[in-house]
Amino acid sequence: MQQSAVPELAHTHTRPIHWVATATALAGVVAVSAFLQPDRATAAQHGPEAKAVPAVTAPPDPAGVDFPIECGPVKAAVQKQASGDLDGDGRPETVAVVRCDAGSGTPPNGVYVLTQAEGAAKPRVVATLVDPKERLTVKDFTLRDATVTATLLGYSSRGVPSCCPDLNERAKWQWKNGAFVRSTPSGARSV
């Protein structure tokens, strides 16, 4: 066995005092760390850009809603419907195209926006986009990117027969400043 060229150092031999010093230092670190804990982790974002996101809810179902349309002895029928978040509150609304379920002819349409409050028994109508009193028929109805668009068929005068609308207009509705605003894209009206 070869001898070491370096003489033995005094601190390479462990003594009981070394163990006591190490144990005391370790106990001090553990005690201090118990008081210095990081903040609790949360999934919430902080700062001005953080926005509360409600849980995803089902869109309102128009079945059983009392629509503000006069149908006499027949019932109101939902012809078309689409759902999406129209006002940016994180909860979906439903837009329903409704008409009287008449056996013949082409009764006018109404277009209604429905919402349902959390815990409410059924949805309610919060806006009328097309009133049936306007005598319009809705076709090419879509809801995309919080915008409702439709082609509206109407009449230039009361003398035009109900079977043959002579006006064709594109319309779109968007939620702005607390209300649905209707606009007509340029060149969208024809006779």
PDB file of N, CA, C and O in Angstrom, residues 57-98:
ATOM      1  N   THR A  57     -71.906  26.521 -20.168  1.00  0.00           N
ATOM      2  CA  THR A  57     -73.283  26.122 -19.934  1.00  0.00           C
ATOM      3  C   THR A  57     -73.947  25.796 -21.262  1.00  0.00           C
ATOM      4  O   THR A  57     -73.516  26.251 -22.309  1.00  0.00           O
ATOM      5  N   ALA A  58     -75.013  25.042 -21.196  1.00  0.00           N
ATOM      6  CA  ALA A  58     -75.759  24.691 -22.399  1.00  0.00           C
ATOM      7  C   ALA A  58     -76.527  25.918 -22.887  1.00  0.00           C
ATOM      8  O   ALA A  58     -76.991  26.728 -22.083  1.00  0.00           O
ATOM      9  N   PRO A  59     -76.670  26.055 -24.198  1.00  0.00           N
ATOM     10  CA  PRO A  59     -77.433  27.196 -24.712  1.00  0.00           C
ATOM     11  C   PRO A  59     -78.923  27.034 -24.398  1.00  0.00           C
ATOM     12  O   PRO A  59     -79.410  25.917 -24.212  1.00  0.00           O
ATOM     13  N   PRO A  60     -79.658  28.133 -24.337  1.00  0.00           N
ATOM     14  CA  PRO A  60     -81.091  28.051 -24.052  1.00  0.00           C
ATOM     15  C   PRO A  60     -81.828  27.254 -25.132  1.00  0.00           C
ATOM     16  O   PRO A  60     -81.566  27.410 -26.323  1.00  0.00           O
ATOM     17  N   ASP A  61     -82.765  26.418 -24.715  1.00  0.00           N
ATOM     18  CA  ASP A  61     -83.577  25.619 -25.629  1.00  0.00           C
ATOM     19  C   ASP A  61     -84.888  26.362 -25.879  1.00  0.00           C
ATOM     20  O   ASP A  61     -85.616  26.670 -24.936  1.00  0.00           O
ATOM     21  N   PRO A  62     -85.214  26.666 -27.147  1.00  0.00           N
ATOM     22  CA  PRO A  62     -86.430  27.433 -27.423  1.00  0.00           C
ATOM     23  C   PRO A  62     -87.734  26.648 -27.225  1.00  0.00           C
ATOM     24  O   PRO A  62     -88.812  27.241 -27.248  1.00  0.00           O
ATOM     25  N   ALA A  63     -87.664  25.345 -27.013  1.00  0.00           N
ATOM     26  CA  ALA A  63     -88.879  24.552 -26.799  1.00  0.00           C
ATOM     27  C   ALA A  63     -89.587  25.039 -25.543  1.00  0.00           C
ATOM     28  O   ALA A  63     -88.990  25.167 -24.479  1.00  0.00           O
ATOM     29  N   GLY A  64     -90.862  25.340 -25.656  1.00  0.00           N
ATOM     30  CA  GLY A  64     -91.647  25.757 -24.503  1.00  0.00           C
ATOM     31  C   GLY A  64     -91.569  27.234 -24.170  1.00  0.00           C
ATOM     32  O   GLY A  64     -92.176  27.674 -23.195  1.00  0.00           O
ATOM     33  N   VAL A  65     -90.829  28.034 -24.960  1.00  0.00           N
ATOM     34  CA  VAL A  65     -90.736  29.468 -24.706  1.00  0.00           C
ATOM     35  C   VAL A  65     -91.999  30.145 -25.243  1.00  0.00           C
ATOM     36  O   VAL A  65     -92.488  29.805 -26.325  1.00  0.00           O
ATOM     37  N   ASP A  66     -92.524  31.114 -24.512  1.00  0.00           N
ATOM     38  CA  ASP A  66     -93.676  31.896 -24.966  1.00  0.00           C
ATOM     39  C   ASP A  66     -93.158  33.071 -25.797  1.00  0.00           C
ATOM     40  O   ASP A  66     -92.735  34.083 -25.244  1.00  0.00           O
ATOM     41  N   PHE A  67     -93.188  32.912 -27.119  1.00  0.00           N
ATOM     42  CA  PHE A  67     -92.700  33.965 -28.008  1.00  0.00           C
ATOM     43  C   PHE A  67     -93.772  35.036 -28.179  1.00  0.00           C
ATOM     44  O   PHE A  67     -94.968  34.725 -28.222  1.00  0.00           O
ATOM     45  N   PRO A  68     -93.378  36.292 -28.321  1.00  0.00           N
ATOM     46  CA  PRO A  68     -94.347  37.379 -28.486  1.00  0.00           C
ATOM     47  C   PRO A  68     -94.848  37.459 -29.941  1.00  0.00           C
ATOM     48  O   PRO A  68     -94.596  38.419 -30.661  1.00  0.00           O
ATOM     49  N   ILE A  69     -95.559  36.420 -30.370  1.00  0.00           N
ATOM     50  CA  ILE A  69     -96.103  36.364 -31.720  1.00  0.00           C
ATOM     51  C   ILE A  69     -97.564  35.926 -31.608  1.00  0.00           C
ATOM     52  O   ILE A  69     -97.883  35.008 -30.851  1.00  0.00           O
ATOM     53  N   GLU A  70     -98.451  36.614 -32.326  1.00  0.00           N
ATOM     54  CA  GLU A  70     -99.883  36.309 -32.297  1.00  0.00           C
ATOM     55  C   GLU A  70    -100.190  35.269 -33.359  1.00  0.00           C
ATOM     56  O   GLU A  70    -100.078  35.544 -34.551  1.00  0.00           O
ATOM     57  N   CYS A  71    -100.584  34.072 -32.950  1.00  0.00           N
ATOM     58  CA  CYS A  71    -100.854  32.979 -33.886  1.00  0.00           C
ATOM     59  C   CYS A  71    -102.299  32.504 -33.859  1.00  0.00           C
ATOM     60  O   CYS A  71    -102.634  31.537 -34.543  1.00  0.00           O
ATOM     61  N   GLY A  72    -103.140  33.133 -33.077  1.00  0.00           N
ATOM     62  CA  GLY A  72    -104.532  32.691 -33.017  1.00  0.00           C
ATOM     63  C   GLY A  72    -104.624  31.268 -32.492  1.00  0.00           C
ATOM     64  O   GLY A  72    -103.982  30.921 -31.503  1.00  0.00           O
ATOM     65  N   PRO A  73    -105.384  30.400 -33.195  1.00  0.00           N
ATOM     66  CA  PRO A  73    -105.587  29.038 -32.694  1.00  0.00           C
ATOM     67  C   PRO A  73    -104.405  28.091 -32.934  1.00  0.00           C
ATOM     68  O   PRO A  73    -104.366  27.004 -32.384  1.00  0.00           O
ATOM     69  N   VAL A  74    -103.436  28.491 -33.765  1.00  0.00           N
ATOM     70  CA  VAL A  74    -102.289  27.615 -34.033  1.00  0.00           C
ATOM     71  C   VAL A  74    -101.128  27.997 -33.127  1.00  0.00           C
ATOM     72  O   VAL A  74    -101.109  29.064 -32.528  1.00  0.00           O
ATOM     73  N   LYS A  75    -100.144  27.126 -33.060  1.00  0.00           N
ATOM     74  CA  LYS A  75     -98.987  27.362 -32.195  1.00  0.00           C
ATOM     75  C   LYS A  75     -97.841  28.020 -32.973  1.00  0.00           C
ATOM     76  O   LYS A  75     -97.780  27.936 -34.193  1.00  0.00           O
ATOM     77  N   ALA A  76     -96.938  28.618 -32.231  1.00  0.00           N
ATOM     78  CA  ALA A  76     -95.707  29.148 -32.820  1.00  0.00           C
ATOM     79  C   ALA A  76     -94.743  27.992 -33.038  1.00  0.00           C
ATOM     80  O   ALA A  76     -94.651  27.082 -32.208  1.00  0.00           O
ATOM     81  N   ALA A  77     -94.057  28.008 -34.167  1.00  0.00           N
ATOM     82  CA  ALA A  77     -93.104  26.940 -34.495  1.00  0.00           C
ATOM     83  C   ALA A  77     -91.725  27.548 -34.726  1.00  0.00           C
ATOM     84  O   ALA A  77     -91.587  28.546 -35.439  1.00  0.00           O
ATOM     85  N   VAL A  78     -90.726  26.939 -34.133  1.00  0.00           N
ATOM     86  CA  VAL A  78     -89.347  27.372 -34.343  1.00  0.00           C
ATOM     87  C   VAL A  78     -88.859  26.721 -35.628  1.00  0.00           C
ATOM     88  O   VAL A  78     -88.779  25.505 -35.727  1.00  0.00           O
ATOM     89  N   GLN A  79     -88.547  27.553 -36.633  1.00  0.00           N
ATOM     90  CA  GLN A  79     -88.075  27.037 -37.917  1.00  0.00           C
ATOM     91  C   GLN A  79     -86.575  26.796 -37.919  1.00  0.00           C
ATOM     92  O   GLN A  79     -86.100  25.822 -38.471  1.00  0.00           O
ATOM     93  N   LYS A  80     -85.828  27.736 -37.356  1.00  0.00           N
ATOM     94  CA  LYS A  80     -84.376  27.644 -37.332  1.00  0.00           C
ATOM     95  C   LYS A  80     -83.897  28.184 -35.998  1.00  0.00           C
ATOM     96  O   LYS A  80     -84.552  29.020 -35.381  1.00  0.00           O
ATOM     97  N   GLN A  81     -82.732  27.717 -35.592  1.00  0.00           N
ATOM     98  CA  GLN A  81     -82.126  28.239 -34.375  1.00  0.00           C
ATOM     99  C   GLN A  81     -80.618  28.084 -34.456  1.00  0.00           C
ATOM    100  O   GLN A  81     -80.110  27.205 -35.148  1.00  0.00           O
ATOM    101  N   ALA A  82     -79.925  28.961 -33.760  1.00  0.00           N
ATOM    102  CA  ALA A  82     -78.464  28.899 -33.662  1.00  0.00           C
ATOM    103  C   ALA A  82     -78.073  29.489 -32.317  1.00  0.00           C
ATOM    104  O   ALA A  82     -78.760  30.363 -31.786  1.00  0.00           O
ATOM    105  N   SER A  83     -76.966  29.010 -31.774  1.00  0.00           N
ATOM    106  CA  SER A  83     -76.527  29.472 -30.453  1.00  0.00           C
ATOM    107  C   SER A  83     -75.082  29.933 -30.485  1.00  0.00           C
ATOM    108  O   SER A  83     -74.275  29.415 -31.244  1.00  0.00           O
ATOM    109  N   GLY A  84     -74.792  30.895 -29.636  1.00  0.00           N
ATOM    110  CA  GLY A  84     -73.435  31.419 -29.477  1.00  0.00           C
ATOM    111  C   GLY A  84     -73.454  32.545 -28.461  1.00  0.00           C
ATOM    112  O   GLY A  84     -74.515  33.037 -28.081  1.00  0.00           O
ATOM    113  N   ASP A  85     -72.277  32.969 -28.044  1.00  0.00           N
ATOM    114  CA  ASP A  85     -72.160  34.068 -27.084  1.00  0.00           C
ATOM    115  C   ASP A  85     -72.218  35.378 -27.861  1.00  0.00           C
ATOM    116  O   ASP A  85     -71.241  35.797 -28.459  1.00  0.00           O
ATOM    117  N   LEU A  86     -73.361  36.030 -27.849  1.00  0.00           N
ATOM    118  CA  LEU A  86     -73.566  37.255 -28.625  1.00  0.00           C
ATOM    119  C   LEU A  86     -73.093  38.514 -27.906  1.00  0.00           C
ATOM    120  O   LEU A  86     -72.713  39.481 -28.548  1.00  0.00           O
ATOM    121  N   ASP A  87     -73.133  38.520 -26.572  1.00  0.00           N
ATOM    122  CA  ASP A  87     -72.800  39.733 -25.837  1.00  0.00           C
ATOM    123  C   ASP A  87     -71.465  39.676 -25.103  1.00  0.00           C
ATOM    124  O   ASP A  87     -71.117  40.598 -24.376  1.00  0.00           O
ATOM    125  N   GLY A  88     -70.725  38.594 -25.283  1.00  0.00           N
ATOM    126  CA  GLY A  88     -69.387  38.507 -24.708  1.00  0.00           C
ATOM    127  C   GLY A  88     -69.342  38.240 -23.215  1.00  0.00           C
ATOM    128  O   GLY A  88     -68.311  38.443 -22.582  1.00  0.00           O
ATOM    129  N   ASP A  89     -70.438  37.742 -22.631  1.00  0.00           N
ATOM    130  CA  ASP A  89     -70.443  37.486 -21.194  1.00  0.00           C
ATOM    131  C   ASP A  89     -70.021  36.063 -20.838  1.00  0.00           C
ATOM    132  O   ASP A  89     -70.009  35.689 -19.680  1.00  0.00           O
ATOM    133  N   GLY A  90     -69.678  35.256 -21.842  1.00  0.00           N
ATOM    134  CA  GLY A  90     -69.238  33.889 -21.592  1.00  0.00           C
ATOM    135  C   GLY A  90     -70.366  32.879 -21.528  1.00  0.00           C
ATOM    136  O   GLY A  90     -70.121  31.689 -21.395  1.00  0.00           O
ATOM    137  N   ARG A  91     -71.616  33.325 -21.613  1.00  0.00           N
ATOM    138  CA  ARG A  91     -72.782  32.432 -21.586  1.00  0.00           C
ATOM    139  C   ARG A  91     -73.434  32.480 -22.971  1.00  0.00           C
ATOM    140  O   ARG A  91     -73.615  33.545 -23.523  1.00  0.00           O
ATOM    141  N   PRO A  92     -73.830  31.326 -23.504  1.00  0.00           N
ATOM    142  CA  PRO A  92     -74.432  31.320 -24.835  1.00  0.00           C
ATOM    143  C   PRO A  92     -75.873  31.837 -24.828  1.00  0.00           C
ATOM    144  O   PRO A  92     -76.603  31.659 -23.849  1.00  0.00           O
ATOM    145  N   GLU A  93     -76.234  32.491 -25.918  1.00  0.00           N
ATOM    146  CA  GLU A  93     -77.611  32.868 -26.181  1.00  0.00           C
ATOM    147  C   GLU A  93     -78.083  32.028 -27.375  1.00  0.00           C
ATOM    148  O   GLU A  93     -77.264  31.496 -28.113  1.00  0.00           O
ATOM    149  N   THR A  94     -79.391  31.928 -27.557  1.00  0.00           N
ATOM    150  CA  THR A  94     -79.955  31.240 -28.709  1.00  0.00           C
ATOM    151  C   THR A  94     -80.782  32.239 -29.497  1.00  0.00           C
ATOM    152  O   THR A  94     -81.557  33.000 -28.920  1.00  0.00           O
ATOM    153  N   VAL A  95     -80.591  32.231 -30.826  1.00  0.00           N
ATOM    154  CA  VAL A  95     -81.398  33.051 -31.720  1.00  0.00           C
ATOM    155  C   VAL A  95     -82.354  32.096 -32.422  1.00  0.00           C
ATOM    156  O   VAL A  95     -81.926  31.093 -32.994  1.00  0.00           O
ATOM    157  N   ALA A  96     -83.654  32.402 -32.355  1.00  0.00           N
ATOM    158  CA  ALA A  96     -84.671  31.526 -32.930  1.00  0.00           C
ATOM    159  C   ALA A  96     -85.482  32.275 -33.979  1.00  0.00           C
ATOM    160  O   ALA A  96     -85.922  33.405 -33.747  1.00  0.00           O
ATOM    161  N   VAL A  97     -85.670  31.617 -35.139  1.00  0.00           N
ATOM    162  CA  VAL A  97     -86.551  32.123 -36.186  1.00  0.00           C
ATOM    163  C   VAL A  97     -87.882  31.396 -35.992  1.00  0.00           C
ATOM    164  O   VAL A  97     -87.942  30.171 -36.070  1.00  0.00           O
ATOM    165  N   VAL A  98     -88.940  32.165 -35.738  1.00  0.00           N
ATOM    166  CA  VAL A  98     -90.229  31.601 -35.347  1.00  0.00           C
ATOM    167  C   VAL A  98     -91.320  32.119 -36.281  1.00  0.00           C
ATOM    168  O   VAL A  98     -91.273  33.257 -36.743  1.00  0.00           O
TER     169      VAL A  98
END
